Tab-separated table of N, CA and C in Angstrom:
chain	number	residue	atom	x	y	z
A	1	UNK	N	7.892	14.407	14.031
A	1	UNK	CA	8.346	15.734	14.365
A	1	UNK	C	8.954	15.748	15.767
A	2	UNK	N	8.406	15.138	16.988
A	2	UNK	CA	8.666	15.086	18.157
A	2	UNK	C	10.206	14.546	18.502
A	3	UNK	N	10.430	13.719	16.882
A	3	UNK	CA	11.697	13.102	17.558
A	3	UNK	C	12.735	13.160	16.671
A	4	UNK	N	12.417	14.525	16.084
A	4	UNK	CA	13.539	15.193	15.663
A	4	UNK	C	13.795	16.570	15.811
A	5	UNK	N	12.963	16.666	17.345
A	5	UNK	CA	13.285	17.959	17.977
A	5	UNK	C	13.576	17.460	18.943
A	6	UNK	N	13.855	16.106	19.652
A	6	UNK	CA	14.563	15.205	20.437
A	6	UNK	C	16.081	14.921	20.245
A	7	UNK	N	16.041	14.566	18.835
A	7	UNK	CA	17.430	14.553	18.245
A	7	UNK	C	17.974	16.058	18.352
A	8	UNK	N	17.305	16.756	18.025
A	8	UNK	CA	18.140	18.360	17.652
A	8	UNK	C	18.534	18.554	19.476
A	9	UNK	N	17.667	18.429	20.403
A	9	UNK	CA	18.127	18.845	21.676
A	9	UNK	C	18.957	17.770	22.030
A	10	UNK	N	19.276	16.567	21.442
A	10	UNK	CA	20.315	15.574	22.194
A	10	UNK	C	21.696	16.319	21.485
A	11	UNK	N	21.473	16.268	20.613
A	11	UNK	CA	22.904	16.841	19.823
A	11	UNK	C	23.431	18.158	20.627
A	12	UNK	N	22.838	18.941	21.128
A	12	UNK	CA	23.193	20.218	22.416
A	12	UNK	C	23.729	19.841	23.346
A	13	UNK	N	22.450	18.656	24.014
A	13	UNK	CA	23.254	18.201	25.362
A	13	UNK	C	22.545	16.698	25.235
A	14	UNK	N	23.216	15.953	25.446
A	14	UNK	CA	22.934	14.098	25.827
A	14	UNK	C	22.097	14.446	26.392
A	15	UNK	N	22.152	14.741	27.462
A	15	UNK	CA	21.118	14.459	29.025
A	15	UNK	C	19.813	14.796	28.753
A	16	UNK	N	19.515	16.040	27.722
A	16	UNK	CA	18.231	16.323	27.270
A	16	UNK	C	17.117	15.613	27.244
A	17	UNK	N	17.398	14.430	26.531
A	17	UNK	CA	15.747	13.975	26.161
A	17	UNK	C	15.593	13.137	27.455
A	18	UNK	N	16.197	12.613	28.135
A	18	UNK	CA	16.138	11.767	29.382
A	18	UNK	C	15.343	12.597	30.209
A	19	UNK	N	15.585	13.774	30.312
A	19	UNK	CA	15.406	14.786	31.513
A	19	UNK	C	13.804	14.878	31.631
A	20	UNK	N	13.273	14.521	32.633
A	20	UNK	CA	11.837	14.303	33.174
A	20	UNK	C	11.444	15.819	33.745
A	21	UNK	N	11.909	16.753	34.085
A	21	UNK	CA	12.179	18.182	35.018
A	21	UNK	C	11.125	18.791	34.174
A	22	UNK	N	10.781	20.290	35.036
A	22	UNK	CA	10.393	21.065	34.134
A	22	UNK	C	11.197	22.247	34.052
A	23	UNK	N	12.899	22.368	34.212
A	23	UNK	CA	13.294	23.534	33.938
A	23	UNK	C	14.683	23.293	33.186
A	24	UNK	N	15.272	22.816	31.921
A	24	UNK	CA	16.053	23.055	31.473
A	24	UNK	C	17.347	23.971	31.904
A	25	UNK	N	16.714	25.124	31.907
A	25	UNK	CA	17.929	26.309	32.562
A	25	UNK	C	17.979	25.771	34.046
A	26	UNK	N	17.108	25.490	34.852
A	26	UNK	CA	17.580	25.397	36.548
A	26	UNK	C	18.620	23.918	36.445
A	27	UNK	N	18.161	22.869	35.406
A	27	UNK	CA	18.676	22.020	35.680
A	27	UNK	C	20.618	21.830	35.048
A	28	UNK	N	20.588	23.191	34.729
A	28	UNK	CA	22.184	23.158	33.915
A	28	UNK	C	22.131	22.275	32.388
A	29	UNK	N	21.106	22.113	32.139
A	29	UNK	CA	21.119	21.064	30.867
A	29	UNK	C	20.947	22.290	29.802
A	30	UNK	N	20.462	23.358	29.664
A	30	UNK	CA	20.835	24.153	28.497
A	30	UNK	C	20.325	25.676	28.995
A	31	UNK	N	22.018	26.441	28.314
A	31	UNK	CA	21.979	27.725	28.746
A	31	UNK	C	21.728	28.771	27.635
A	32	UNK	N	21.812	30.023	27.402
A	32	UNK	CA	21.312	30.925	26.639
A	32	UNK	C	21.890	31.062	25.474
A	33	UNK	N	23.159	30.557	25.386
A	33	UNK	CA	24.157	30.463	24.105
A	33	UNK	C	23.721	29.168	23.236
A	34	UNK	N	23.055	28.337	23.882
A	34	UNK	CA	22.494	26.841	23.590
A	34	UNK	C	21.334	27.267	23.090
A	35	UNK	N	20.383	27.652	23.925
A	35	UNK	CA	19.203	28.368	23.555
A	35	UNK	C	19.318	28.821	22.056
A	36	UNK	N	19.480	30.307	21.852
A	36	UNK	CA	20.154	31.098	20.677
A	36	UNK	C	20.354	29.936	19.627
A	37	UNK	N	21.404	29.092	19.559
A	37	UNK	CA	21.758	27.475	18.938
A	37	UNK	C	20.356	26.973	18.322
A	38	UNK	N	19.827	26.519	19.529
A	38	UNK	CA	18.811	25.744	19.384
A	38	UNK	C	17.770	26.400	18.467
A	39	UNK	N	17.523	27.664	18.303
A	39	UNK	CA	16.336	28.210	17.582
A	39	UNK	C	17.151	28.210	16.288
A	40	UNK	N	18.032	27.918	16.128
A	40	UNK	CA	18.496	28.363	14.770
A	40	UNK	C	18.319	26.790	13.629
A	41	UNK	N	18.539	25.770	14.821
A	41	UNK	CA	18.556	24.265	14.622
A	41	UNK	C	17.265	24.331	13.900
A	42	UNK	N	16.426	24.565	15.168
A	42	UNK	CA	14.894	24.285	14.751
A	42	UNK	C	14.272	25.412	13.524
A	43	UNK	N	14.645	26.180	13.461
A	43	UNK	CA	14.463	27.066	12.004
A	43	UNK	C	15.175	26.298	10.770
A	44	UNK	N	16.326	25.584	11.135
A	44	UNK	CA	16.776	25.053	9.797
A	44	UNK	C	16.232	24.071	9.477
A	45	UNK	N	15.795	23.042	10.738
A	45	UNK	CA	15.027	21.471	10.456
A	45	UNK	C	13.609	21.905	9.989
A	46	UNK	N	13.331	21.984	10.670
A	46	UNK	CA	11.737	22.194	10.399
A	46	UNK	C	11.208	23.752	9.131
A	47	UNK	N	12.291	24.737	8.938
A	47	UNK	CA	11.668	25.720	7.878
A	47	UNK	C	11.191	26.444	8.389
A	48	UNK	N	11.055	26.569	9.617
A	48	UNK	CA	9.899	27.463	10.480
A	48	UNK	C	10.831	28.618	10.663
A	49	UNK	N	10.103	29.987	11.342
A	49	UNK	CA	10.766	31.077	11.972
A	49	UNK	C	10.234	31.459	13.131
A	50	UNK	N	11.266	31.477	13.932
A	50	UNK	CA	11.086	31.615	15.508
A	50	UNK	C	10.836	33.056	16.072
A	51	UNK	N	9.939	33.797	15.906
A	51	UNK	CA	9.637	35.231	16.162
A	51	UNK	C	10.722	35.602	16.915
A	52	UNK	N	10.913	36.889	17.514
A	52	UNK	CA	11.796	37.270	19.079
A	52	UNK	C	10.942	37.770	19.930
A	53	UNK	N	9.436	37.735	19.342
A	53	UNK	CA	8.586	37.236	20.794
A	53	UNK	C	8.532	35.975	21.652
A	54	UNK	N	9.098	35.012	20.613
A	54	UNK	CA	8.974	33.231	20.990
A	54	UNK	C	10.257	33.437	21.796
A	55	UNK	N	11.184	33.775	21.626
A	55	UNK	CA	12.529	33.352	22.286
A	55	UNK	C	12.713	33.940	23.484
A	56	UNK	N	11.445	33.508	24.506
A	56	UNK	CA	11.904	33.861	26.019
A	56	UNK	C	11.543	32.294	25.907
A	57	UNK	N	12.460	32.442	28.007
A	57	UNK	CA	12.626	31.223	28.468
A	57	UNK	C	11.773	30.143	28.859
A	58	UNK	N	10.246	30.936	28.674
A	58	UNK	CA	9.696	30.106	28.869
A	58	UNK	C	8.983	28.949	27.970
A	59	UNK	N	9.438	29.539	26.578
A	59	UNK	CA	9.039	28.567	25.439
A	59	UNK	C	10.531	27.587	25.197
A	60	UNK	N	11.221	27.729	25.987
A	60	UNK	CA	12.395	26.806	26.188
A	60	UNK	C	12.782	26.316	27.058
A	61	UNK	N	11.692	26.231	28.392
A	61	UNK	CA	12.304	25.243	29.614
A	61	UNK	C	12.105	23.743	30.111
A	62	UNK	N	11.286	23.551	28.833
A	62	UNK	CA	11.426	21.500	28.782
A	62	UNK	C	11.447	21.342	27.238
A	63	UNK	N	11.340	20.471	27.084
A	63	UNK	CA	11.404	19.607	26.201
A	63	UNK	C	10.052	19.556	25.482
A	64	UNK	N	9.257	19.434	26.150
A	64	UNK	CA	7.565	19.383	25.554
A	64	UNK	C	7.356	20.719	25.024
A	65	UNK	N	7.502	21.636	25.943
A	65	UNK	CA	7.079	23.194	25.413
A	65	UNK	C	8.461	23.592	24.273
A	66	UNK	N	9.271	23.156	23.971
A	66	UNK	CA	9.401	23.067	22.992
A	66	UNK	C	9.171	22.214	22.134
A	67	UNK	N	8.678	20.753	21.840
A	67	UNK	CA	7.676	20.332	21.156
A	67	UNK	C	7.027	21.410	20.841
A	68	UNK	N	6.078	21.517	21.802
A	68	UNK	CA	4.830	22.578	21.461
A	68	UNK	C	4.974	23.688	21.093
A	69	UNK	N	5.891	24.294	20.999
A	69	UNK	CA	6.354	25.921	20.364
A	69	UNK	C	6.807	25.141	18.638
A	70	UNK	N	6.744	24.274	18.659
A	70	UNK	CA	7.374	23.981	17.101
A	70	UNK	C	6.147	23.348	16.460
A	71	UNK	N	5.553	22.509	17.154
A	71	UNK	CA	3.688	21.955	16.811
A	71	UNK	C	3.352	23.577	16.189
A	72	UNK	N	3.087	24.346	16.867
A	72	UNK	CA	2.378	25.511	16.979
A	72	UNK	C	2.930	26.702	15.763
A	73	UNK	N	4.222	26.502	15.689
A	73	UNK	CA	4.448	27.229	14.342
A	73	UNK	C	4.640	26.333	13.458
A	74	UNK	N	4.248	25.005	12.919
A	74	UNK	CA	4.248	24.255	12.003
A	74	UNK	C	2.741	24.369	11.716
A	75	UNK	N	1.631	24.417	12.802
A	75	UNK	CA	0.134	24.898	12.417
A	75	UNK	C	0.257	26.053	11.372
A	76	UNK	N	1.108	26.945	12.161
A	76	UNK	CA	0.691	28.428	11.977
A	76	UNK	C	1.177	28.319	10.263
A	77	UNK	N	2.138	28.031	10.333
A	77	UNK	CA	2.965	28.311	8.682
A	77	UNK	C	2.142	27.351	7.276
């Protein structure tokens, strides 16, 4: 699962999975139109649905916490 929510964020931006940071948005590696993108990715790969309580920035500013926002509705479902 981890590394095909690796793949889904490389396909956005290369630099993604490299990126050691903890802020996505500060680091210019993905912005809100990407964001938006990205939940739609991860709703289509995985089957899941991304509330519009989930879609603040903070369940999207690394890489892990999104891991973990997708762990967490793959429990839930």
């Amino acid at each position: 699962m981890e590394q095909k929510v690796l793949k889904i964020l490389e396909e956005l931006n290369e630099d993604i999975p490299a990126y050691e940071g903890d802020n996505l948005f500060d680091a210019g590696l993905l912005d809100s139109l990407q964001a938006v993108d990205l939940v739609g990715e991860l709703e289509d790969a995985f089957d899941i649905e991304i509330d519009a309580k989930d879609v603040v920035e903070d369940n999207f500013k690394s890489k892990d916490v999104i891991i973990a926002l997708v762990k967490r509705l793959l429990e839930d479902s």
